[in-house]
Coordinates of C-alpha atoms and ligand atoms in Angstrom, one line a residue:
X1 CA 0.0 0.0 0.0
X2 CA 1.6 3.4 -1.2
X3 CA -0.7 5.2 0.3
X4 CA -2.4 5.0 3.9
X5 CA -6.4 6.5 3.1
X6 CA -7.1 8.7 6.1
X7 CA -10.1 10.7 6.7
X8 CA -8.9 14.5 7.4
X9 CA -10.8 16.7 9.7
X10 CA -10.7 20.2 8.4
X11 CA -13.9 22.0 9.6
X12 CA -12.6 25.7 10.7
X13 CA -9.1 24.6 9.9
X14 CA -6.7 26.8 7.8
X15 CA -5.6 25.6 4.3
X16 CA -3.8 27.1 1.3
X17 CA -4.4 27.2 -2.0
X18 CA -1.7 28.1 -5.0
X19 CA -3.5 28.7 -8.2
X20 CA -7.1 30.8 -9.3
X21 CA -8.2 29.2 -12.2
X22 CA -10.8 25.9 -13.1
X23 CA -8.6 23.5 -11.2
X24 CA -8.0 25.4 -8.1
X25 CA -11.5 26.0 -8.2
X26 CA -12.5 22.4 -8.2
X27 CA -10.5 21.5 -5.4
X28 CA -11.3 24.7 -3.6
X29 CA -15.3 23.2 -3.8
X30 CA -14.2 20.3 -2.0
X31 CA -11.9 21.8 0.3
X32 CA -15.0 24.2 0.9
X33 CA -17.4 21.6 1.2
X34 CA -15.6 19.9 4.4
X35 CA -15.6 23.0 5.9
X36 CA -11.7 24.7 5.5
X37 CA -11.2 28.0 5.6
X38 CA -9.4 28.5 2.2
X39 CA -7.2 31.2 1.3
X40 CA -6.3 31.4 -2.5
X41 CA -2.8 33.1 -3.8
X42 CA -2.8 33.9 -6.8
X43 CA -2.6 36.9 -9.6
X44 CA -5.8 36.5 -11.4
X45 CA -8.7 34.7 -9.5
X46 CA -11.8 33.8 -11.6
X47 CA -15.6 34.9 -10.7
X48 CA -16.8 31.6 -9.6
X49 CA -13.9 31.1 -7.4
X50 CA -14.0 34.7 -5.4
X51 CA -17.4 34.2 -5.1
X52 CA -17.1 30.5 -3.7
X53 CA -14.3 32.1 -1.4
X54 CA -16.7 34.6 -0.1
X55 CA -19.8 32.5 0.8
X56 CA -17.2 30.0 2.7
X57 CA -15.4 32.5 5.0
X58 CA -12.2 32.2 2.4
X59 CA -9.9 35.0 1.3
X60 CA -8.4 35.8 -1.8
X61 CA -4.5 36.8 -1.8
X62 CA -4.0 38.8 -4.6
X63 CA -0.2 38.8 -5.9
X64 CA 2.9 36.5 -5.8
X65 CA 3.4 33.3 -3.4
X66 CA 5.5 33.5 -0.8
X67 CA 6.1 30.8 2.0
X68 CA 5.5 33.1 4.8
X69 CA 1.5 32.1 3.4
X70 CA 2.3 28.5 4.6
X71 CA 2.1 30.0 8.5
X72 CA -0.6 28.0 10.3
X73 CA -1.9 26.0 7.7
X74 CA -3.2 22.3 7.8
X75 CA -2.6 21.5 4.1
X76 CA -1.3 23.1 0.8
X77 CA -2.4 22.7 -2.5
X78 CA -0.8 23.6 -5.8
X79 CA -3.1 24.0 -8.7
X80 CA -1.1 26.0 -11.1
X81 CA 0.4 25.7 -14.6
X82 CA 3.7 26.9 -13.3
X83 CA 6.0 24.2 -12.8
X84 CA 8.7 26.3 -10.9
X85 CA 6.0 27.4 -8.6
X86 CA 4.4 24.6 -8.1
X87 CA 7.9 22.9 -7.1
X88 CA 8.9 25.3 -4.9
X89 CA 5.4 25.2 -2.4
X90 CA 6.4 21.5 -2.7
X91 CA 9.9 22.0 -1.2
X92 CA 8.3 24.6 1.3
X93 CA 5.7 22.6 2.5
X94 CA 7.7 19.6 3.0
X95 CA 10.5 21.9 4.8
X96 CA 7.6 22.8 7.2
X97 CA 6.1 19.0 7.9
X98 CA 2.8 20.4 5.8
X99 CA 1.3 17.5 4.0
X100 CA 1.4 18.9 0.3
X101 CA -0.5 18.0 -2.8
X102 CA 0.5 19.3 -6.5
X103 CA -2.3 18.6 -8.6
X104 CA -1.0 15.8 -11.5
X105 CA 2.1 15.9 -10.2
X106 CA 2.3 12.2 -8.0
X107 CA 5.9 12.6 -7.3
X108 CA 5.1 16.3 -5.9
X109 CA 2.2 14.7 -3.6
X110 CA 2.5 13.9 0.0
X111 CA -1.2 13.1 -0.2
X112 CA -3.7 12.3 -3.4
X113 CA -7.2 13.3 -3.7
X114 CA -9.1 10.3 -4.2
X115 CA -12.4 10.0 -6.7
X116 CA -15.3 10.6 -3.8
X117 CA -18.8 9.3 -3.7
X118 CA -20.2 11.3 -1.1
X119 CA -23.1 10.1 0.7
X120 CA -21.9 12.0 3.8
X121 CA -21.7 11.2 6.7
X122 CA -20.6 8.4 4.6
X123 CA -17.7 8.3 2.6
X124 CA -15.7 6.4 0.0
X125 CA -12.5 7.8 -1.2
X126 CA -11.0 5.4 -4.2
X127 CA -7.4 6.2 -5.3
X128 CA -5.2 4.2 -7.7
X129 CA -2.2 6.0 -6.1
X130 CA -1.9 8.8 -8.9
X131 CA -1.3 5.8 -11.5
X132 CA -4.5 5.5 -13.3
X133 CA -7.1 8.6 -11.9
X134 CA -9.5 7.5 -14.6
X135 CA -9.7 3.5 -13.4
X136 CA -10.9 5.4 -10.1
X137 CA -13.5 7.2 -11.3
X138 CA -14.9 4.5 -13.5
X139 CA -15.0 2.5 -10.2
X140 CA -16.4 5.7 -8.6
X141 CA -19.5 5.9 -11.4
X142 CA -20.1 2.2 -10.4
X143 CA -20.4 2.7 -6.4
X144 CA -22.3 5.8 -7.4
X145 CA -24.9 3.7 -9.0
X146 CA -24.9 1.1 -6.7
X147 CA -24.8 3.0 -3.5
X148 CA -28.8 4.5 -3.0
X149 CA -28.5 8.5 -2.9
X150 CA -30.2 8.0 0.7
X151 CA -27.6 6.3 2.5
X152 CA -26.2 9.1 4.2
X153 CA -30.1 9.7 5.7
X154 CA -29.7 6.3 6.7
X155 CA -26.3 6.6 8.6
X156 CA -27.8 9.6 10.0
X157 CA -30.5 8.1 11.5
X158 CA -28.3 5.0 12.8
X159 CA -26.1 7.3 14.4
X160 CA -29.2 8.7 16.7
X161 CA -29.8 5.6 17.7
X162 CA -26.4 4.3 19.0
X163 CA -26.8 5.2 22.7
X164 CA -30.1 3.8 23.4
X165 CA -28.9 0.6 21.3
X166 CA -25.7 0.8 22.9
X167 CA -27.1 0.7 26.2
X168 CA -30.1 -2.0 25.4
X169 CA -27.6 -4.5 24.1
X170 CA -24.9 -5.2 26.4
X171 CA -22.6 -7.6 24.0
X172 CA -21.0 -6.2 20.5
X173 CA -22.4 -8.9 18.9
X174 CA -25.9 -8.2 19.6
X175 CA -25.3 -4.9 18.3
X176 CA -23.8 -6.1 15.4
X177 CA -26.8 -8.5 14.9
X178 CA -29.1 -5.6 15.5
X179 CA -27.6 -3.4 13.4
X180 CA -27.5 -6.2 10.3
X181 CA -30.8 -5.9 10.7
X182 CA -31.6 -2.1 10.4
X183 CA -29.2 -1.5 8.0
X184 CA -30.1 -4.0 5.2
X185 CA -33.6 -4.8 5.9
X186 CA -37.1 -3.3 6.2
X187 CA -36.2 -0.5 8.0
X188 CA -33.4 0.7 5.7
X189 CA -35.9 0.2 2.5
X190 CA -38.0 2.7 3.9
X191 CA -35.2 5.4 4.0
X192 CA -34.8 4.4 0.5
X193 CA -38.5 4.7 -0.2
X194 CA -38.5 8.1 1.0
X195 CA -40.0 7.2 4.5
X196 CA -37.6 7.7 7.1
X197 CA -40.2 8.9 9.7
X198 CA -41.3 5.0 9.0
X199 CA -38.0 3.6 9.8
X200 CA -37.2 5.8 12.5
X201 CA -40.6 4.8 14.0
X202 CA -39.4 0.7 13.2
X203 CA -36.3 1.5 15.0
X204 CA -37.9 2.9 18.0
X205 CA -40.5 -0.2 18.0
X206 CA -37.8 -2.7 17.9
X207 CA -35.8 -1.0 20.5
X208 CA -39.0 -1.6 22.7
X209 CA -39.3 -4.9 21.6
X210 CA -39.0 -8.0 24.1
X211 CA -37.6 -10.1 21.1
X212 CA -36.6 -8.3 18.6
X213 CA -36.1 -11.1 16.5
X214 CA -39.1 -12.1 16.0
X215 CA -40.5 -9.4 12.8
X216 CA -42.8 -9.5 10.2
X217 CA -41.0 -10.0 7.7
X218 CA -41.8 -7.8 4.1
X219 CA -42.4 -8.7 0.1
X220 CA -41.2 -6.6 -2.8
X221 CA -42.8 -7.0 -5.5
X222 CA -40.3 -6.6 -8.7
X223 CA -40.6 -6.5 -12.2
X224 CA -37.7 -8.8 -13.8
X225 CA -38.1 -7.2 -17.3
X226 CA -38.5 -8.8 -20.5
X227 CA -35.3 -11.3 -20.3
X228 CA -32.2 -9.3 -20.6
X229 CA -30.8 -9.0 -17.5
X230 CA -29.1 -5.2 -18.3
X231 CA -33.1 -4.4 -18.2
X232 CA -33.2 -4.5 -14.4
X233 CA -33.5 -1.8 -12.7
X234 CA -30.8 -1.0 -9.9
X235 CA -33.5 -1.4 -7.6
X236 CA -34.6 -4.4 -8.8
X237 CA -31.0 -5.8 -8.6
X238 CA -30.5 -4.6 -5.4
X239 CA -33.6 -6.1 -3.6
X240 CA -33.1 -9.8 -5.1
X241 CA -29.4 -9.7 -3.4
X242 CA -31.3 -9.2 -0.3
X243 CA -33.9 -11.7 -0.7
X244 CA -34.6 -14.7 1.5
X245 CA -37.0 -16.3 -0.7
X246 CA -37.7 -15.4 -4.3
X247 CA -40.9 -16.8 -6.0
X248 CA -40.8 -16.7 -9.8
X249 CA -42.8 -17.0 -13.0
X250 CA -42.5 -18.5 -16.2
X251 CA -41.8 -15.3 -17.9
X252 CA -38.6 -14.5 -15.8
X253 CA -34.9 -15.4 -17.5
X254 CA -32.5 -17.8 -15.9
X255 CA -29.9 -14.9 -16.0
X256 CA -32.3 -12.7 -14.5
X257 CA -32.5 -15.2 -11.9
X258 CA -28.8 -16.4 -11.9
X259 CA -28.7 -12.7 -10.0
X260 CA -30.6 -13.5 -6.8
X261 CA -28.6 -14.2 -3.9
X262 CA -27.2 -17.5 -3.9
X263 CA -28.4 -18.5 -0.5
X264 CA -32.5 -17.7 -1.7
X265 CA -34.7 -20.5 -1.8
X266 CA -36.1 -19.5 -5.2
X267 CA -39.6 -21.1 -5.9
X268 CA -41.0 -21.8 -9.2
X269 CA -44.4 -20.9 -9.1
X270 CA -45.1 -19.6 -13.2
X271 CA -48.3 -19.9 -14.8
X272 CA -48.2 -21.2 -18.2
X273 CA -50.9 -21.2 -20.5
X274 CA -53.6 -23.8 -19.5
X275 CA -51.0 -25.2 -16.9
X276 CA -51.5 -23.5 -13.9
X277 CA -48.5 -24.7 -11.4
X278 CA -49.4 -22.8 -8.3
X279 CA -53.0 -21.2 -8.8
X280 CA -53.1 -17.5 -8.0
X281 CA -54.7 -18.1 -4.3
X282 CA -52.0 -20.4 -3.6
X283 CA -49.0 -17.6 -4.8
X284 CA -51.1 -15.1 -2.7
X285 CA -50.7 -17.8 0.3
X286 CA -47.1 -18.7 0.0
X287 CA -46.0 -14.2 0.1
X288 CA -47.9 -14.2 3.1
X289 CA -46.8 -17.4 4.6
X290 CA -43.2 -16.5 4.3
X291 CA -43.7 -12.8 5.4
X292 CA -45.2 -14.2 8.5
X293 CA -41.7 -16.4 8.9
X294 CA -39.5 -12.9 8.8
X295 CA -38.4 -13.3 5.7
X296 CA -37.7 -10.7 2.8
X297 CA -39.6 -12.5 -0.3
X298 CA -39.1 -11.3 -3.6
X299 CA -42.2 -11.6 -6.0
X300 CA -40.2 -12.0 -9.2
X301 CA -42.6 -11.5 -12.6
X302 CA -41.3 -10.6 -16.2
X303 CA -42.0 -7.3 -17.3
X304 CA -43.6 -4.7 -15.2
X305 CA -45.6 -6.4 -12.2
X306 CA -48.4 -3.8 -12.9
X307 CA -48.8 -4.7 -16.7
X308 CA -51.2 -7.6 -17.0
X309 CA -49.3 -9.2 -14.3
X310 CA -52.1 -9.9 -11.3
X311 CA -49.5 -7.4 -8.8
X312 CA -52.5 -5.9 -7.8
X313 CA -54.3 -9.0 -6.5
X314 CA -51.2 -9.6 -5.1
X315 CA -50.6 -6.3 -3.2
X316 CA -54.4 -6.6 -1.9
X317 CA -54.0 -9.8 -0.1
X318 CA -50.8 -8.5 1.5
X319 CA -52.7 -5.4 2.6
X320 CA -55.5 -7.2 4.3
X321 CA -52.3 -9.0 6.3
X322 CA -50.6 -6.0 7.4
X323 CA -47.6 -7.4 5.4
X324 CA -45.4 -4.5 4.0
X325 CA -44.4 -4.0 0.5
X326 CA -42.6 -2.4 -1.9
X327 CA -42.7 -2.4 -5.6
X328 CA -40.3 -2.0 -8.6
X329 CA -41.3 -1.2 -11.9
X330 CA -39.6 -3.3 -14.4
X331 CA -39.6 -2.8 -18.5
X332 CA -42.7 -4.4 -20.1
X333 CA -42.9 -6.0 -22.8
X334 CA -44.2 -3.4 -25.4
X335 CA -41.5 -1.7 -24.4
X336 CA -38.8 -3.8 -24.4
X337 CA -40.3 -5.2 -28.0
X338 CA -40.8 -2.3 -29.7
X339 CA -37.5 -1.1 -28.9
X340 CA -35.9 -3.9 -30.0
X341 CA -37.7 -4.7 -32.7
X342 CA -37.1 -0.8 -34.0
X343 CA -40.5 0.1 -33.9
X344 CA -41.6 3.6 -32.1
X345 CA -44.7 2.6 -30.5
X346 CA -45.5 6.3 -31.3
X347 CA -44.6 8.6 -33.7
X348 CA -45.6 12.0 -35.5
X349 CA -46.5 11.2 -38.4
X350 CA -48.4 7.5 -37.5
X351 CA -49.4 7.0 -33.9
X352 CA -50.6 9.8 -31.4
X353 CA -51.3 6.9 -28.9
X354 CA -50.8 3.7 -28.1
X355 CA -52.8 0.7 -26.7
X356 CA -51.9 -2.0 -24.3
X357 CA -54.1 -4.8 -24.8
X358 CA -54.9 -8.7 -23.5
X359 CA -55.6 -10.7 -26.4
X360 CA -56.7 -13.6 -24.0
X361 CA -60.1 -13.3 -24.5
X362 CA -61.5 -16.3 -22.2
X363 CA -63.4 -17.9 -25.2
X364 CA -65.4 -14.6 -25.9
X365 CA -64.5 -12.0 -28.5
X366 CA -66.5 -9.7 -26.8
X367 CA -64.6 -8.9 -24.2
X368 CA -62.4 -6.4 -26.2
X369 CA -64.0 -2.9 -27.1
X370 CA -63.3 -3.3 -31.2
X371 CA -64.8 -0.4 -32.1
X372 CA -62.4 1.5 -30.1
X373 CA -59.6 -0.3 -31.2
X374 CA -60.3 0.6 -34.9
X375 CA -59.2 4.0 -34.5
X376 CA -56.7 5.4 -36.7
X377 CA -53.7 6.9 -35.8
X378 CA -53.1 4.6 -32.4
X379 CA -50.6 1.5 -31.9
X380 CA -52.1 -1.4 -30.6
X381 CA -49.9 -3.6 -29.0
X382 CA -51.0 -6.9 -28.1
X383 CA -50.5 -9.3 -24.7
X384 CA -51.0 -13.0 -24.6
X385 CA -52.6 -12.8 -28.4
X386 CA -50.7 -15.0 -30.7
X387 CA -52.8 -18.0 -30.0
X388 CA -55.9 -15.9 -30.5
X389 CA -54.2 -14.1 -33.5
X390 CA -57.0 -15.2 -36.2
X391 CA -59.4 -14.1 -34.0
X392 CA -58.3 -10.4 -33.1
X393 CA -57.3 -10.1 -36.8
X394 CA -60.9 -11.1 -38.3
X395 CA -62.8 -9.2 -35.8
X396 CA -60.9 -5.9 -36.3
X397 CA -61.2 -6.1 -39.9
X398 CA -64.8 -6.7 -39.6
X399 CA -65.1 -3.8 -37.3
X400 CA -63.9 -1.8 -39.8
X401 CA -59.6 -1.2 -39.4
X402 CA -57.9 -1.8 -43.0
X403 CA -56.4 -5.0 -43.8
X404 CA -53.6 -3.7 -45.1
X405 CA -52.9 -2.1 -41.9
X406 CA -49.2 -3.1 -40.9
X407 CA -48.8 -5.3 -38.0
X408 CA -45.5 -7.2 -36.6
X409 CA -44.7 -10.6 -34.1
X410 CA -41.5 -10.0 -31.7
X411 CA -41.2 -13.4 -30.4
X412 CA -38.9 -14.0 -27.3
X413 CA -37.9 -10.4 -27.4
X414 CA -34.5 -9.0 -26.4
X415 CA -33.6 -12.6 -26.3
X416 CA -30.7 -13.8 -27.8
X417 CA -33.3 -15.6 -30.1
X418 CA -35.8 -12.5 -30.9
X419 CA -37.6 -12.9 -33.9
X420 CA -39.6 -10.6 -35.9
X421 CA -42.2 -11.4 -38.4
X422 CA -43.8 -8.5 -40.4
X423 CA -47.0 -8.1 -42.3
X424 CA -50.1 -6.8 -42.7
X425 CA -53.5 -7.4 -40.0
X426 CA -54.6 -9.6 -42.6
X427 CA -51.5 -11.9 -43.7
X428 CA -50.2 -12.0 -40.1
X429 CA -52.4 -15.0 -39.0
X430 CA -51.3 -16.9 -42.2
X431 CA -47.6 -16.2 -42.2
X432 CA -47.2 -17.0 -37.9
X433 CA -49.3 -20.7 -39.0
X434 CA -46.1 -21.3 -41.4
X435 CA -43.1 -19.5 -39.2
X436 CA -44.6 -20.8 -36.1
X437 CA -42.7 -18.0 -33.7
X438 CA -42.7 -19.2 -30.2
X439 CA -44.0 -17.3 -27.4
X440 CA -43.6 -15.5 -25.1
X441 CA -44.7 -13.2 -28.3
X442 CA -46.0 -9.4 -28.5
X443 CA -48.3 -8.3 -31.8
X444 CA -48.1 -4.5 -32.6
X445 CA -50.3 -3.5 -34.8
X446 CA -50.4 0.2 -36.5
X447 CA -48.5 2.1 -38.9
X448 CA -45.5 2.4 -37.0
X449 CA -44.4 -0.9 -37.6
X450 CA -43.5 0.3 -41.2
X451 CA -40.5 2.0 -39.5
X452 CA -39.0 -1.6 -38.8
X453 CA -37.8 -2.1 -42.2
X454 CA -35.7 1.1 -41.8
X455 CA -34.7 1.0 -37.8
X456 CA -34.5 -2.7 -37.3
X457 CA -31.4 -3.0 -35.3
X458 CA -31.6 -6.7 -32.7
X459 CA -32.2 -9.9 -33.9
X460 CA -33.0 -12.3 -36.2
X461 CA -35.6 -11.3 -39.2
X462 CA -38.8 -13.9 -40.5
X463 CA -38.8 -12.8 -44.1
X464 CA -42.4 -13.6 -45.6
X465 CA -40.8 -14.9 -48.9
X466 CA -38.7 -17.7 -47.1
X467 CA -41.7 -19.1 -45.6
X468 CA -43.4 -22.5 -47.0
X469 CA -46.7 -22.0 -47.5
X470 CA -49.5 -24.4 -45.8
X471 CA -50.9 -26.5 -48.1
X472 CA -54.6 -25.7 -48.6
X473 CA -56.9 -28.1 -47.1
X474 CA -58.1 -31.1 -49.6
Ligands
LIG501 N1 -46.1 -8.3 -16.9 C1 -45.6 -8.6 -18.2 C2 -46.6 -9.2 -19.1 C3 -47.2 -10.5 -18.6 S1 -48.4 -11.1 -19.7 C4 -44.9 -7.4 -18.9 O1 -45.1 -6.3 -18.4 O2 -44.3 -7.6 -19.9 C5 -47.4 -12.2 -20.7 C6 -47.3 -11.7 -22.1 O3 -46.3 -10.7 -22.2 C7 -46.9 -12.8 -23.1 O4 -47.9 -13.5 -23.5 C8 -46.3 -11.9 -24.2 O5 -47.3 -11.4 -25.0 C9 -45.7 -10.8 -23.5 N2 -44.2 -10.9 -23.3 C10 -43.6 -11.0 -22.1 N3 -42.2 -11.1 -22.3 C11 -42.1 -11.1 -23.6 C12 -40.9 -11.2 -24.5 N4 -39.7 -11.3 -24.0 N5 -41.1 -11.2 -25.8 C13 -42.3 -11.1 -26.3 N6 -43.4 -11.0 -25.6 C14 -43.3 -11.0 -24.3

């Protein structure tokens, strides 16, 4: 280790800063930020920086360096272009045991800034040592995403509660335990959520527990997205690598999976058409079952749990259990289709709106509204329908919507085997009988699938021409 990372305390403490321009600025806003009292030397100091100075108690020192400047101070900093100058607060600072830092200069450096995500009171300072600043800051952008902006909230909270906790458990290891349990559970989700009052109440409640063991435990109900596993949200991600037990359905991708923690039980417990695994009641029964054990269950469904994906129902039954939740938005499938597929479900010119439809229609055409979905101008984009395909096809041309309208299949979209199979409302039925796309599968019907041929950028293409036709019936 080159470098020992130490945390330096400079609230009302004197530092001094060689240079007035962009860089001495930027490090003049951190310096700032912790609280220094920064005095700049310099011959020319720009706008932003005199003005930074001035809000912060600072002072500007217009007119040469000289070391007599180095006279009480903490730290020094040299953030000019002059090399000479720059070396020579180097030499003074180290003549006068003042840690020193030349900005891109390593060998000038008694201490290195590192890249900072600040979540403060929390703190991470990365540093490669001055030997690569970039690989730090790509590792910072990382942390950044990964660490929730409300973290510091949360060690603010946690650090009101150490006395009483301190003084309620008498062994570091119950502390430890009981601080495991704040941090990454329940309680810390509702920071996240935006409800700290909430946690700071669950805090209090647990404090006054007798066992504070024994907890309700909470569900979060997450949308898995259409297959790719870069379609998760950082949310998403985040809650399956806390999850105890995760229960899945059919729609949701083995990598999507693959990045649950590896000590969940993960319960299959997918609906597939006519082949009902675990009936709705009995999912409903097994989230509040394991709730009830303490656990933190993930309800894992492909797409967006809100988009024909029964989350409601879901939600309800929790409810009437006093069971918390929380739930995560994932990308649904029109969305993740269309995009891949190169198809703007809207556009100027063809489609002011755009339709989310079931095309399960439980036996009965009439459960869909067709003269509504004849409309011009609209996308229709179509759940669940290829095996009812003929159907919604004849009936919309009956009601009235062109044949020739252009329509599209995205089967097993943003999969490494998407397929796309173009046409109009009126071939479609006939060209899916001989290409025989497997599902899952979205239909899109509207002009906007036109735009295909020119944006299609993912996948593998059906061409109409390549099919065999079906031979007519004797
Ligand atoms: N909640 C899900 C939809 C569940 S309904 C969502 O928001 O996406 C199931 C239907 O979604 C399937 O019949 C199919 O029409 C569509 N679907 C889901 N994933 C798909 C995918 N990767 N490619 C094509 N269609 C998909």
């Amino acid at each position: 280790m080159d470098y020992l990372p130490l945390f330096f305390k400079l609230t009302e403490q004197e530092v001094l800063l060689v240079g007035g321009g962009n860089v001495a600025l930027r490090k003049a806003r951190l310096l700032c930020r912790s609280g220094a009292l920064v005095t700049v030397v310099s011959h020319k100091v720009c706008d932003e920086l005199q003005d930074l100075l001035d809000e912060n108690r600072g002072n500007a020192v217009i007119g040469e360096y000289h070391s007599a400047l180095l006279e009480g101070k903490m730290l020094v900093i040299a953030a000019t272009d002059d090399n000479a100058l720059n070396e020579r607060v180097h030499y003074d600072a180290i003549e006068r045991n003042i840690p020193v830092n030349v900005v891109d200069s390593p060998k000038l450096c008694t201490f290195v800034f590192p890249a900072i995500v600040d979540r403060s009171p929390v703190v991470i300072g990365i540093s490669s040592g001055g030997s690569a600043p970039v690989l730090a800051r790509l590792l910072r952008a990382r942390l950044e995403t990964w660490i929730p902006k409300s973290y510091g909230k949360l060690a603010s909270i946690a650090n009101h509660f150490r006395d009483q906790v301190k003084s309620k458990f008498s062994t570091i290891n119950h502390r430890r335990v009981f601080w495991e349990n704040v941090l990454q559970g329940q309680i810390a989700e509702k920071v996240f959520a935006g409800r700290p009052d909430d946690a700071v109440k669950m805090i209090e409640e647990k404090l006054a527990h007798e066992d504070p063991e024994h907890q309700v435990g909470e569900v979060y109900l997450v949308g898995g997205g259409p297959g790719d596993p870069e379609l998760l949200t950082f949310k998403a991600l985040r809650l399956m690598q806390q999850a105890d037990v995760v229960l899945y359905d059919a729609l949701v991708s083995e990598a999507v999976l693959d990045l649950c923690r590896r000590d969940a039980d993960l319960i299959f417990v997918g609906k597939q058409r006519d082949n009902h695994a675990v009936p709705q009641e009995g999912i409903n029964e097994l989230l509040v079952k394991h709730a009830q054990m303490g656990k933190r269950v993930v309800r894992l469904k492909g797409g967006d749990p809100f988009i024909f994906g029964r989350g409601g129902e879901e939600l309800q039954t929790l409810k009437a259990h006093n069971i918390p939740f929380q739930v995560v938005p994932g990308i649904t499938a029109a969305s993740a289709c269309s995009t891949f597929a190169g198809i703007p479900l809207t556009h100027r010119n063809y489609a002011q709106s755009v339709k989310f439809v079931t095309g399960q229609l439980k036996n009965r055409t009439t459960d869909l509204n067709f003269e509504e979905l004849v409309h011009p101008n609209q996308t229709l984009v179509f759940y669940m329908g290829l095996h009812t395909l003929p159907q919604l096809s004849a009936k919309m041309i009956e009601h009235g919507k062109p044949g020739s309208t252009p329509a599209a299949i995205v089967s097993r979209g943003t999969s490494a085997d998407q397929k796309v199979l173009t046409g109009t409302l009126e071939t479609l039925p006939e060209l899916q009988q001989q290409a025989q796309l497997p599902a899952p599968a979205l239909i899109i019907v509207g002009e906007v699938v036109e735009l295909h041929n020119n944006l299609s950028w993912f996948g593998e293409e059906v061409l109409a021409q390549n099919l065999t036709p079906v031979k007519a019936e004797p």
